[in-house]
Coordinates of C-alpha atoms in Angstrom, one line a residue:
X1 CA -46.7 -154.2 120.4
X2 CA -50.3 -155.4 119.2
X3 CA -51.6 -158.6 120.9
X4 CA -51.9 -161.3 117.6
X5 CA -56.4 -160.6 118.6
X6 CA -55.8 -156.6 118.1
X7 CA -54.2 -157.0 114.5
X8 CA -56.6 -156.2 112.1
X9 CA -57.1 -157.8 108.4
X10 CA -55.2 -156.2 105.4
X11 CA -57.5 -153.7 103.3
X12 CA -58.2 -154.3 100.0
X13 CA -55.8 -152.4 98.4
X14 CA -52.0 -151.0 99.5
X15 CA -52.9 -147.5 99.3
X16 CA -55.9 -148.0 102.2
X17 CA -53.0 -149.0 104.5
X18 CA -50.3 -146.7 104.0
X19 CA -49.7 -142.8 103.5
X20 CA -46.6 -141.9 101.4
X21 CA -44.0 -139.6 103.3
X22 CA -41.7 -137.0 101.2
X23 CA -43.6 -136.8 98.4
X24 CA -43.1 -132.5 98.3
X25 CA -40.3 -130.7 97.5
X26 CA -38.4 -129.5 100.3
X27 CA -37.0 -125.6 100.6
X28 CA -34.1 -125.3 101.5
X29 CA -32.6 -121.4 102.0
X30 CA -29.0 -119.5 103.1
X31 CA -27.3 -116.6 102.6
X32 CA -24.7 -116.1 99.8
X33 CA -22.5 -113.1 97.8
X34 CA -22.7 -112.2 94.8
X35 CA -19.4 -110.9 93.0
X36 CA -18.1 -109.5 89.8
X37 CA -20.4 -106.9 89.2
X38 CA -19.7 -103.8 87.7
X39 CA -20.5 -101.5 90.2
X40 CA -24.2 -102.3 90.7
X41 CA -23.6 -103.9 94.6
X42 CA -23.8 -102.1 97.6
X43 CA -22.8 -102.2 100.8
X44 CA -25.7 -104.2 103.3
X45 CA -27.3 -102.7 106.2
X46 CA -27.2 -104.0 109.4
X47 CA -29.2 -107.3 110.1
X48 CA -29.7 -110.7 110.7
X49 CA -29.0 -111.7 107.2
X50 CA -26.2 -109.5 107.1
X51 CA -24.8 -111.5 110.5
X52 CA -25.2 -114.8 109.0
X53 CA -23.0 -114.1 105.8
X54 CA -20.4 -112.7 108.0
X55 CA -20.7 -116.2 110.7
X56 CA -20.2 -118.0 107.1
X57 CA -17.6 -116.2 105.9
X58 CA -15.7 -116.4 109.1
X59 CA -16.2 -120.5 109.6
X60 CA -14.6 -120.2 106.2
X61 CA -11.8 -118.3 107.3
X62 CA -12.3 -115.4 104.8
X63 CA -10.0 -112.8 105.3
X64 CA -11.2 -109.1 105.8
X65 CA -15.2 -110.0 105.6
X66 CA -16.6 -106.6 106.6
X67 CA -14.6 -105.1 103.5
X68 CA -15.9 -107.6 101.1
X69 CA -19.1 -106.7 101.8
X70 CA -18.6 -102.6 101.5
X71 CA -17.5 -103.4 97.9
X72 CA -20.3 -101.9 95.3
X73 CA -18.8 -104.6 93.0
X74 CA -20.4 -107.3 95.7
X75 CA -24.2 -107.7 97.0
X76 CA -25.6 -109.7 99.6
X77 CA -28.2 -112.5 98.6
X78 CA -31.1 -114.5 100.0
X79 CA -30.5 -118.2 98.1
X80 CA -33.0 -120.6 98.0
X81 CA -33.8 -123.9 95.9
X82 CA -36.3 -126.6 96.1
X83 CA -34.9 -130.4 96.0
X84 CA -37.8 -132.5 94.8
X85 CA -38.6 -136.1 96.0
X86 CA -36.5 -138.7 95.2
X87 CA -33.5 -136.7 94.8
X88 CA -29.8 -138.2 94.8
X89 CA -26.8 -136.9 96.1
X90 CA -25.0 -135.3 93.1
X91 CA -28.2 -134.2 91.8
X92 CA -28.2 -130.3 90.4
X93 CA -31.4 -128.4 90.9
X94 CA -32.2 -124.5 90.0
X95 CA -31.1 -121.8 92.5
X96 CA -33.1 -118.5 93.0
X97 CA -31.4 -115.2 94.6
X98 CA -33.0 -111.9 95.8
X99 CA -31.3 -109.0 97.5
X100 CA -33.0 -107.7 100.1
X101 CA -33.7 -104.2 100.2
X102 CA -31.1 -103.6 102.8
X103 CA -28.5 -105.1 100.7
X104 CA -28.2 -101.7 98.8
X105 CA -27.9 -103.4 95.5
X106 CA -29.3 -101.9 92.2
X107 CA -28.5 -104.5 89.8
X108 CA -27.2 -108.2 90.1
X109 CA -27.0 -108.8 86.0
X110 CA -23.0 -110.0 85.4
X111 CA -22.8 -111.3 88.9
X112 CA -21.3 -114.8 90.4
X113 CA -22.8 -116.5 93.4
X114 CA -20.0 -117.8 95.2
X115 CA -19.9 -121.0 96.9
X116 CA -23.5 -120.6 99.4
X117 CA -24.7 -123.3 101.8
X118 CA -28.5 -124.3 102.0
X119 CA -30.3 -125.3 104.8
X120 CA -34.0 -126.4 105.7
X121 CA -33.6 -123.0 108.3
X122 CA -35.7 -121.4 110.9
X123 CA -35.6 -118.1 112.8
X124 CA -34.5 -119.4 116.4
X125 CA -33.9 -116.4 119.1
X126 CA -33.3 -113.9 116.8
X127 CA -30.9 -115.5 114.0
X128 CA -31.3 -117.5 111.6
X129 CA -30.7 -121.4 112.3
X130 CA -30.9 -124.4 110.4
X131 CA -29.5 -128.1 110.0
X132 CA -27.0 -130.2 108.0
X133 CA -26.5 -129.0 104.6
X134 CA -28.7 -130.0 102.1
X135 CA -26.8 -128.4 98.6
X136 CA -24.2 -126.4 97.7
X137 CA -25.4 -123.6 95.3
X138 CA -23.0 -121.0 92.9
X139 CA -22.4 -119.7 89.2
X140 CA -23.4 -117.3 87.2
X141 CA -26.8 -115.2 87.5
X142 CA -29.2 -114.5 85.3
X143 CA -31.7 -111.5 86.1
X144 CA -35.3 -111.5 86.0
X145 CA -35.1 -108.3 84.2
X146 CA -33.0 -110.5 81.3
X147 CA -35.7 -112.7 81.1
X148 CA -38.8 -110.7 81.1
X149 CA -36.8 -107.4 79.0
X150 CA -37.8 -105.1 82.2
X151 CA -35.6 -102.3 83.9
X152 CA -38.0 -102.7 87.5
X153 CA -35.9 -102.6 90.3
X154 CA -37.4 -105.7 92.0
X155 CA -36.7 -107.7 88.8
X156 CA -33.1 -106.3 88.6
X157 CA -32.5 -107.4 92.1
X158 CA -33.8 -111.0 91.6
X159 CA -32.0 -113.5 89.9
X160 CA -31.6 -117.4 89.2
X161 CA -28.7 -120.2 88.4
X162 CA -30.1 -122.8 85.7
X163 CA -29.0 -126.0 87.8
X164 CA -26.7 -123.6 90.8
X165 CA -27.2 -126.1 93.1
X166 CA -25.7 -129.9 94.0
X167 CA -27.6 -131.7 96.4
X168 CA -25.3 -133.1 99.2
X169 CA -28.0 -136.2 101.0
X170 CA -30.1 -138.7 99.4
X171 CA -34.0 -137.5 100.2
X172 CA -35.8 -140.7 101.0
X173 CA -39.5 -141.5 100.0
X174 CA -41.7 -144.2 101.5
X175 CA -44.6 -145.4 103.1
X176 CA -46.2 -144.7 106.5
X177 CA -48.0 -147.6 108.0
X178 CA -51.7 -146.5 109.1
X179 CA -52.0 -147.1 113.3
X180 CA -54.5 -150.0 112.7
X181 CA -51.9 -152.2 110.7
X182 CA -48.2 -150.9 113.1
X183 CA -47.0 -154.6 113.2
X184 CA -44.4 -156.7 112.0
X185 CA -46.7 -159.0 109.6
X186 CA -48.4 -155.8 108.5
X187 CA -45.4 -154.2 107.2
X188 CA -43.6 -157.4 105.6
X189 CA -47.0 -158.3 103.6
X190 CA -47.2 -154.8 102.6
X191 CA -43.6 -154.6 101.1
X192 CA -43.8 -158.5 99.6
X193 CA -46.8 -157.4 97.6
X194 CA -45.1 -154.5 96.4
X195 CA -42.0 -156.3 95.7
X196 CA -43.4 -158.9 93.7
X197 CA -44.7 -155.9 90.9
X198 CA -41.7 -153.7 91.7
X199 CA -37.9 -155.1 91.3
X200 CA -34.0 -154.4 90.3
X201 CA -31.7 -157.1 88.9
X202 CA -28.5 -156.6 90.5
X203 CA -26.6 -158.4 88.2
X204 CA -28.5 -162.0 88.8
X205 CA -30.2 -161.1 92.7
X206 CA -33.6 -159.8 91.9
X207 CA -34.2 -156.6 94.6
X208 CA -37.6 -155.4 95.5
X209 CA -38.3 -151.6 95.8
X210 CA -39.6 -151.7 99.3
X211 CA -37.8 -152.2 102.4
X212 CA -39.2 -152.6 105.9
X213 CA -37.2 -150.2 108.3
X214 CA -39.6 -151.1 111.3
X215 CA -43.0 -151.8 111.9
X216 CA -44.6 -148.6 110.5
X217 CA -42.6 -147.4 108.0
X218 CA -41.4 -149.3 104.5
X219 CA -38.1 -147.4 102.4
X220 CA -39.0 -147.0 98.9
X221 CA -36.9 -146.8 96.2
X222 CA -37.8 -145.1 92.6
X223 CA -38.3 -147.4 89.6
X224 CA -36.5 -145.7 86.9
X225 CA -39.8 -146.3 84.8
X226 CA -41.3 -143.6 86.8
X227 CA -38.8 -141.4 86.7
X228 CA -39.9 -138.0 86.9
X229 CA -43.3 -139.4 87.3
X230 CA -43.4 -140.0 91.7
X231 CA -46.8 -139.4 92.0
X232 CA -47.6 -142.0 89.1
X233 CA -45.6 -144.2 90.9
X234 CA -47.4 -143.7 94.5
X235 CA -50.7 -144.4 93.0
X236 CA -50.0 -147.6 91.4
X237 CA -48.4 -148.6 94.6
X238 CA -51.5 -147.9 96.5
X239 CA -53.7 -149.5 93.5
X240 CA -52.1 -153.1 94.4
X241 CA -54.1 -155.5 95.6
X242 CA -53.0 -156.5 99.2
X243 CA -56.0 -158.4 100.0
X244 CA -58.1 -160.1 97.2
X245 CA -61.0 -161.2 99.4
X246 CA -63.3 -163.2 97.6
X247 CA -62.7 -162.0 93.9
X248 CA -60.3 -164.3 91.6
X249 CA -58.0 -162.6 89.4
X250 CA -59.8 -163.7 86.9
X251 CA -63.3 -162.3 88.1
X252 CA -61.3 -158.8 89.3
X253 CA -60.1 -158.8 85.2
X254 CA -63.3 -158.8 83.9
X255 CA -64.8 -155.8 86.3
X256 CA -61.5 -153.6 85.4
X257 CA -62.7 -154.5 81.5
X258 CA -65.8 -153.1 82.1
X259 CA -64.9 -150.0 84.3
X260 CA -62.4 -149.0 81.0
X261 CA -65.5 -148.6 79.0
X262 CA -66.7 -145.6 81.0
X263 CA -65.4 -142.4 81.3
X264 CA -66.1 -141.8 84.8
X265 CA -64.1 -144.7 86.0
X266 CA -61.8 -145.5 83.1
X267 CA -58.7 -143.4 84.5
X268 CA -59.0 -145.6 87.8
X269 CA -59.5 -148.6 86.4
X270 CA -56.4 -147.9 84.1
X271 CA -54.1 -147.6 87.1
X272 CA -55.7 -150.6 88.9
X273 CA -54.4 -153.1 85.5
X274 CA -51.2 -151.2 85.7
X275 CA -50.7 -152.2 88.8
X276 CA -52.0 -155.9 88.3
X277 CA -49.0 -155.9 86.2
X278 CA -48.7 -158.4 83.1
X279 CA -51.5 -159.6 83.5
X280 CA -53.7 -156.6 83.1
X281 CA -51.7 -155.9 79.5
X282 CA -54.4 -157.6 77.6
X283 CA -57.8 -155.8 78.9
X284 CA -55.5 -152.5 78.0
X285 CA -54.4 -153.6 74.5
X286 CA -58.1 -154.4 74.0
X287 CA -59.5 -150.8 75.1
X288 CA -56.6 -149.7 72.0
X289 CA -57.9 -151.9 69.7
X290 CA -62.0 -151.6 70.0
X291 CA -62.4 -148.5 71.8
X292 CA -63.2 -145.1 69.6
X293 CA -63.5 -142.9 72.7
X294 CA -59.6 -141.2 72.1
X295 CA -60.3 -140.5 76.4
X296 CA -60.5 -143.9 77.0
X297 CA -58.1 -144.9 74.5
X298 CA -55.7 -142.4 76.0
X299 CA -55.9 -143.9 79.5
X300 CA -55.3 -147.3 78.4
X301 CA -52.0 -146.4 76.5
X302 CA -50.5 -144.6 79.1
X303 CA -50.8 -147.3 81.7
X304 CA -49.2 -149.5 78.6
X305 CA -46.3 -147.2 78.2
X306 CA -45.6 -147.3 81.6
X307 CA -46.0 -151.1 81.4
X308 CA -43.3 -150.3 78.5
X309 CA -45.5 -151.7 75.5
X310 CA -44.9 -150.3 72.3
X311 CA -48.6 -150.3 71.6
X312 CA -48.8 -147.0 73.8
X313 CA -46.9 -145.1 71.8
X314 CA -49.2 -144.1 68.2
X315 CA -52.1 -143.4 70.9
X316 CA -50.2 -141.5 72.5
X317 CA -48.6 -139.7 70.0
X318 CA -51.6 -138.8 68.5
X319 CA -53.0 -137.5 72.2
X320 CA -50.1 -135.1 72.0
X321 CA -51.1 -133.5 68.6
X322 CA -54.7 -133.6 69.2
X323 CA -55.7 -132.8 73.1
X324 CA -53.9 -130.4 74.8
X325 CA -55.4 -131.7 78.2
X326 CA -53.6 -134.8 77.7
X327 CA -50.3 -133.6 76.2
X328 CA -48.1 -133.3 79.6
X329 CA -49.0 -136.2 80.9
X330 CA -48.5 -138.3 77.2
X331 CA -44.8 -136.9 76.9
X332 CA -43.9 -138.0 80.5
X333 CA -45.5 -141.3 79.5
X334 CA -43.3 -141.6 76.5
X335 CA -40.0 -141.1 78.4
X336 CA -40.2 -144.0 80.0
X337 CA -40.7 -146.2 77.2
X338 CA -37.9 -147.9 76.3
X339 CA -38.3 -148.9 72.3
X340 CA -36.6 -147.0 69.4
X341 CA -40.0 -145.7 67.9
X342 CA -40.3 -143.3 71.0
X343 CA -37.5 -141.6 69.1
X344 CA -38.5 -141.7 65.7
X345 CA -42.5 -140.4 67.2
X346 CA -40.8 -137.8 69.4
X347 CA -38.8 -136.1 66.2
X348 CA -42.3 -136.2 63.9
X349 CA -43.7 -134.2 66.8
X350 CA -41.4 -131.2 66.1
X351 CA -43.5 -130.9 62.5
X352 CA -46.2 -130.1 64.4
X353 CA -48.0 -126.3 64.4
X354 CA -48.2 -126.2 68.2
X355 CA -44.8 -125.2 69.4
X356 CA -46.3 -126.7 73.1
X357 CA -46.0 -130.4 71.5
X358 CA -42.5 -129.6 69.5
X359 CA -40.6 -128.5 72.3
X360 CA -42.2 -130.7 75.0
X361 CA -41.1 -133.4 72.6
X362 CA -37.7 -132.0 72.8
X363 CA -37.5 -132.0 76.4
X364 CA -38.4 -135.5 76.5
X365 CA -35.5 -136.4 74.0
X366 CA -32.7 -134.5 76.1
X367 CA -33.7 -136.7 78.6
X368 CA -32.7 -139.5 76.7
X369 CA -29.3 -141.2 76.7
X370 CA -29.8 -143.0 73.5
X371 CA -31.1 -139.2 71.9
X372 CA -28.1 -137.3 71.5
X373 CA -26.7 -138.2 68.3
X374 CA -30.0 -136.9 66.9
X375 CA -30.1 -133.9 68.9
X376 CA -26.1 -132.9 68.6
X377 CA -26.3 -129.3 70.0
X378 CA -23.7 -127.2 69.9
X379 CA -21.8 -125.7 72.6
X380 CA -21.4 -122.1 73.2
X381 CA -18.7 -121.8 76.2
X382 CA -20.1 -120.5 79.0
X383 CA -23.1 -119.4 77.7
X384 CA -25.7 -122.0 76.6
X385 CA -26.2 -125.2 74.4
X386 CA -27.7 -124.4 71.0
X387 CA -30.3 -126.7 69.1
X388 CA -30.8 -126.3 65.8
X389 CA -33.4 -128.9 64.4
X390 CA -35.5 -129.6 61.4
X391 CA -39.2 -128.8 61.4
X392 CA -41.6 -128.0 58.4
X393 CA -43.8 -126.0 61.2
X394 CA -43.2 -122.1 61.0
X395 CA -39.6 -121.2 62.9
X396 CA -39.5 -120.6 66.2
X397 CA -36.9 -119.8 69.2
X398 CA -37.5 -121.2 72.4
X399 CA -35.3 -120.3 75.4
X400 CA -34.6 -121.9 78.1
X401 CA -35.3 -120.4 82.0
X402 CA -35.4 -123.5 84.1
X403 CA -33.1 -126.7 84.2
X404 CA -30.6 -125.6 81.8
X405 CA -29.1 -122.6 79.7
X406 CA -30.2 -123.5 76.3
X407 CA -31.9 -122.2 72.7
X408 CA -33.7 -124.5 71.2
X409 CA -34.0 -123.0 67.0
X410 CA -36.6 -125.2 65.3
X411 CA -36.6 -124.7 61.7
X412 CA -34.9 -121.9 59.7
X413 CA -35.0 -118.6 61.6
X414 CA -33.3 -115.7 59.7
X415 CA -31.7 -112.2 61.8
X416 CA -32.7 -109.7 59.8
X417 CA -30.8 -106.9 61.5
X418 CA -31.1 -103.6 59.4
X419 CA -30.1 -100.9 62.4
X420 CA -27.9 -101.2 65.4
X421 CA -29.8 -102.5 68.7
X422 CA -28.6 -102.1 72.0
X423 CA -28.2 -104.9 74.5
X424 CA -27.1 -104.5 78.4
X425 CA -24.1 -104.0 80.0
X426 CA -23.1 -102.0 77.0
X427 CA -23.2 -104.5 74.4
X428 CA -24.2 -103.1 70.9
X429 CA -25.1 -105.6 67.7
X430 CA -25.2 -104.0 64.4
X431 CA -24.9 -105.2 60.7
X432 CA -21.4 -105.5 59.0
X433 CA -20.6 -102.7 56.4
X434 CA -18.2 -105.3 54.9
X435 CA -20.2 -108.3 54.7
X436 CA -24.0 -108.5 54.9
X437 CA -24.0 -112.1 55.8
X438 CA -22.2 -111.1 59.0
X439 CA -22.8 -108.8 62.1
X440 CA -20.7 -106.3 64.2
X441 CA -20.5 -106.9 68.0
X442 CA -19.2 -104.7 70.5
X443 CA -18.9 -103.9 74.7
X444 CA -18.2 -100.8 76.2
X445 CA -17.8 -100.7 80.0
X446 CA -16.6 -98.6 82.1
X447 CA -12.7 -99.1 83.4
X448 CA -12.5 -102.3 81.0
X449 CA -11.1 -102.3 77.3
X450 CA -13.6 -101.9 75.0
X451 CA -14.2 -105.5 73.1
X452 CA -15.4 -106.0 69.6
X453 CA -16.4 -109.1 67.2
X454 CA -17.6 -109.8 63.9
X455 CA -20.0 -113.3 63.6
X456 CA -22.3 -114.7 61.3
X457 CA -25.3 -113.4 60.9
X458 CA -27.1 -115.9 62.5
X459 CA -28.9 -116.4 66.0
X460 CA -25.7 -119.0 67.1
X461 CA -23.4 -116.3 65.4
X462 CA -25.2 -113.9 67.7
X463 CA -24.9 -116.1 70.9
X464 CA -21.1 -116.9 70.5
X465 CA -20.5 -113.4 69.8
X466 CA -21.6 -112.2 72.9
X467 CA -20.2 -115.5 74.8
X468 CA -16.7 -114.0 72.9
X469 CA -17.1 -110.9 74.2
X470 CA -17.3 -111.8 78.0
X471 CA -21.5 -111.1 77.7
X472 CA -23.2 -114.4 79.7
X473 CA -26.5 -115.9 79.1
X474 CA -29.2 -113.2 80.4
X475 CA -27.7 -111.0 77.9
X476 CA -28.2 -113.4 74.8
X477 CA -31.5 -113.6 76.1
X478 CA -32.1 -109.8 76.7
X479 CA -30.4 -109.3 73.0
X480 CA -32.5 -112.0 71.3
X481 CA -35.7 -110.5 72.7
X482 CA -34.7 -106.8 71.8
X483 CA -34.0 -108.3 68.2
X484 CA -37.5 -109.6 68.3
X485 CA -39.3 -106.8 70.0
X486 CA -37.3 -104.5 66.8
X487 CA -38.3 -106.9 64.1
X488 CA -34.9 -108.1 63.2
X489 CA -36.4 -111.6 64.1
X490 CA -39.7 -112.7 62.0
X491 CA -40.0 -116.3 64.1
X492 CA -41.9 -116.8 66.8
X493 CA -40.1 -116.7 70.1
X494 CA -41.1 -118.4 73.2
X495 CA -39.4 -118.6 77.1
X496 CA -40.6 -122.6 78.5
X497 CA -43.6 -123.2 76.3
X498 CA -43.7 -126.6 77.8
X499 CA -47.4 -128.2 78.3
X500 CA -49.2 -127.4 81.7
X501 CA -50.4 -130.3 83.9
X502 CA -53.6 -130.5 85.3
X503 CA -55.7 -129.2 82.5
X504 CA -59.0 -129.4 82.4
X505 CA -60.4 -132.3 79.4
X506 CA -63.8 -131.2 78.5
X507 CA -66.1 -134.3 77.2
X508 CA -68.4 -132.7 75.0
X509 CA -66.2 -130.6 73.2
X510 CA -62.9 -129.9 72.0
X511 CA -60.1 -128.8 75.0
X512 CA -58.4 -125.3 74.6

């Protein structure tokens, strides 16, 4: 313990006495099998992966283990998935699969992960080792092959599960006292000041975000403002002032106003006010009002939005349409903002040319609880929800490779399907002789009856036709590419065209 003569004064600011811990997504890996697939497994090789199925398979008391995994309807995988900061028990995240080349396997499209554990593992004396379980990963696989329309082994063999895994422990984020402030008055005058910008209401208790554990380390809980949005959150943490000195508030004000009126030190001073709080609302709204610059403009409203002032949103509206450079971190801005015109803002943004700013509009809206009666997809069983929404921009498909099995239709998008066109695992789509507003589905496969349809001619006929037919969601996707690549589909089609982060804004000229 420091002597009261060795504790040194507070810093300025929170962030020059504290270092955030678990920030970064964690890996976390195992060892699964894969079942249900038509003959495209193989039996594994000897190895250490190959021990470690059979030591999970045998703590769950599966009968026979050794046979199950000589069946070439059966492969051994390498699972992994990456739980990101902040994550809650319950929470699902993607899963990612690969066999190994001593696995044997040829193909993994049609298969099933069944129930795999995943670890944060090592390689101790030879076999793999690892600690509590971390999620629970299993359904149905879609290949890379399916998603990029290739027939290469390597993306045959790799696969993923749109939200396969269910985290099992909380992952905790918080804040490392630096060695030079390790003491008890340290840590509670860190976590008050932190407290007093960042609380719950538990029904009428008010509960700050920060919780002193011990003398160098404070628990820190998410604001749901900043959802989705951590690092945000960490650096208007470390922008609060822990130690004014010998500036007012007042006096502190006025320097923030004048750092917003330059480009080189408007993006810091934006976070500084957002952290201030209330009080630094009025030097933002001011930037929006007087400044032409749309860079400094677009700093100030994105602190307001995440200060939850409607003000933010035309700004940054117009930031989405205008500068791509901008545009990811805008739409995370908006979904914060609690106020009906983010809704109304969010839907004009799927008029817009760039399919970037439509869809990343739409992603922001799922996100939404109070966005579904606007959205009101349609459910294809087992397969995939389908969005079909209005837009005066030219049609377009997007699909859906991360998160969750969806098509997103925006617009009117016609299947103009002239000739048959084959799909995988011996699905076959062709036009109706009987009725040219419908199309012909069939599957052949080998020891199974053969399976036939008739659906709308339409991109959701298409999609519950093959959900009908016992085809899954990499073969929509495979199908709907094919249809494109033949020219039975004149829209534009598109896998995640969601905006990048960490672009590049160039001053003197317009951003590409």
């Amino acid at each position: 313990m420091m002597k009261a003569s060795e504790i040194k004064e507070l810093p300025a600011q929170v962030g020059q006495a504290v270092a955030a811990r678990g920030l970064e997504p964690i890996k976390v890996t195992g060892v699964g099998l894969v079942d249900s697939l038509p003959g495209s497994g193989g039996a594994p090789d000897p190895s250490i992966l190959r021990d470690a199925l059979l030591d999970d398979m045998n703590r769950s008391d599966v009968s026979n283990p050794n046979h199950l995994l000589e069946k070439t309807t059966n492969a051994l995988v390498q699972v992994h998935a990456y739980i990101p900061a902040g994550a809650k028990r319950g929470d699902r995240v993607d899963v990612y699969c690969k066999a190994p080349s001593s696995s044997n396997t040829e193909n993994l499209h049609g298969g099933w992960l069944l129930d795999s554990r995943l670890r944060v593992e090592a390689m101790v004396g030879g076999r793999l080792s690892g600690g509590d379980v971390m999620a629970i990963s299993t359904g149905q696989l879609t290949t890379r092959g399916a998603i990029e329309n290739s027939t290469e082994l390597d993306t045959r063999t790799q696969a993923r599960i749109l939200r396969g895994a269910t985290v099992q422990q909380d992952r905790e984020i918080g804040l490392w006292l630096r060695p030079d402030f390790q003491n008890v008055s340290s840590s509670i005058a860190v976590s008050k000041v932190i407290n007093e910008r960042f609380f719950f209401f538990d029904g009428s208790t008010r509960r700050g975000v920060a919780e002193p554990v011990n003398d160098d380390f404070l628990r820190l809980e998410l604001h749901p403002r900043y959802d989705n949005a951590i690092g945000r959150y960490i650096a208007v943490i470390n922008s609060i002032i822990l130690n004014p000195g010998e500036i007012s508030g007042q006096e502190r004000l006025e320097m923030l106003a004048e750092d917003m009126k330059q480009a080189s030190t408007a993006s810091k001073a934006a976070l500084q006010l957002e952290a201030i709080g209330d009080s630094g609302i009025p030097v933002l709204l001011d930037v929006l009002a007087n400044e032409q610059n749309p860079e400094l403009r677009f700093y100030a409203a994105e602190s307001l939005a995440y200060l939850n002032r409607k003000e933010a949103i035309p700004v940054l509206e117009q930031s989405i349409i205008s500068e791509p450079a901008f545009r990811h971190s805008a739409l995370l801005a908006l979904q914060g903002v609690r106020h009906p015109e983010v809704i109304t803002t969010l839907e004009r943004l799927f008029h817009q040319s760039s399919l970037e700013a439509r869809y990343g509009a739409f992603h922001v809206l799922r996100k939404r609880s109070d966005s579904m009666a606007l959205l009101a997809p349609s459910r294809i069983d087992g397969v995939a929800l389908y969005y079909n929404l209005e837009s005066d921009a030219s049609p377009a498909v997007v699909i859906s490779t991360h998160e969750r099995q969806e098509i997103v239709v925006f617009g009117e998008v016609a299947l103009d399907l002239t000739s048959p066109v084959r799909g995988p695992s011996g699905l076959i789509v062709k036009p109706s002789l009987q009725n040219s507003k419908q199309i012909s589905l069939a599957r052949f496969q080998v020891g199974k009856r053969d399976r036939r349809v008739s659906m709308p001619a339409t991109l959701q006929g298409l999609a519950q036709g093959v959900a009908s037919i016992g085809g899954d969601y990499g073969d929509v996707i495979s199908l709907i590419k094919e249809l494109k690549n033949q020219g039975h589909i004149l829209a534009q089609v598109a896998i995640d065209p969601l905006p990048e982060s960490m672009r590049t804004y160039y001053r003197e000229q317009s951003s590409e």
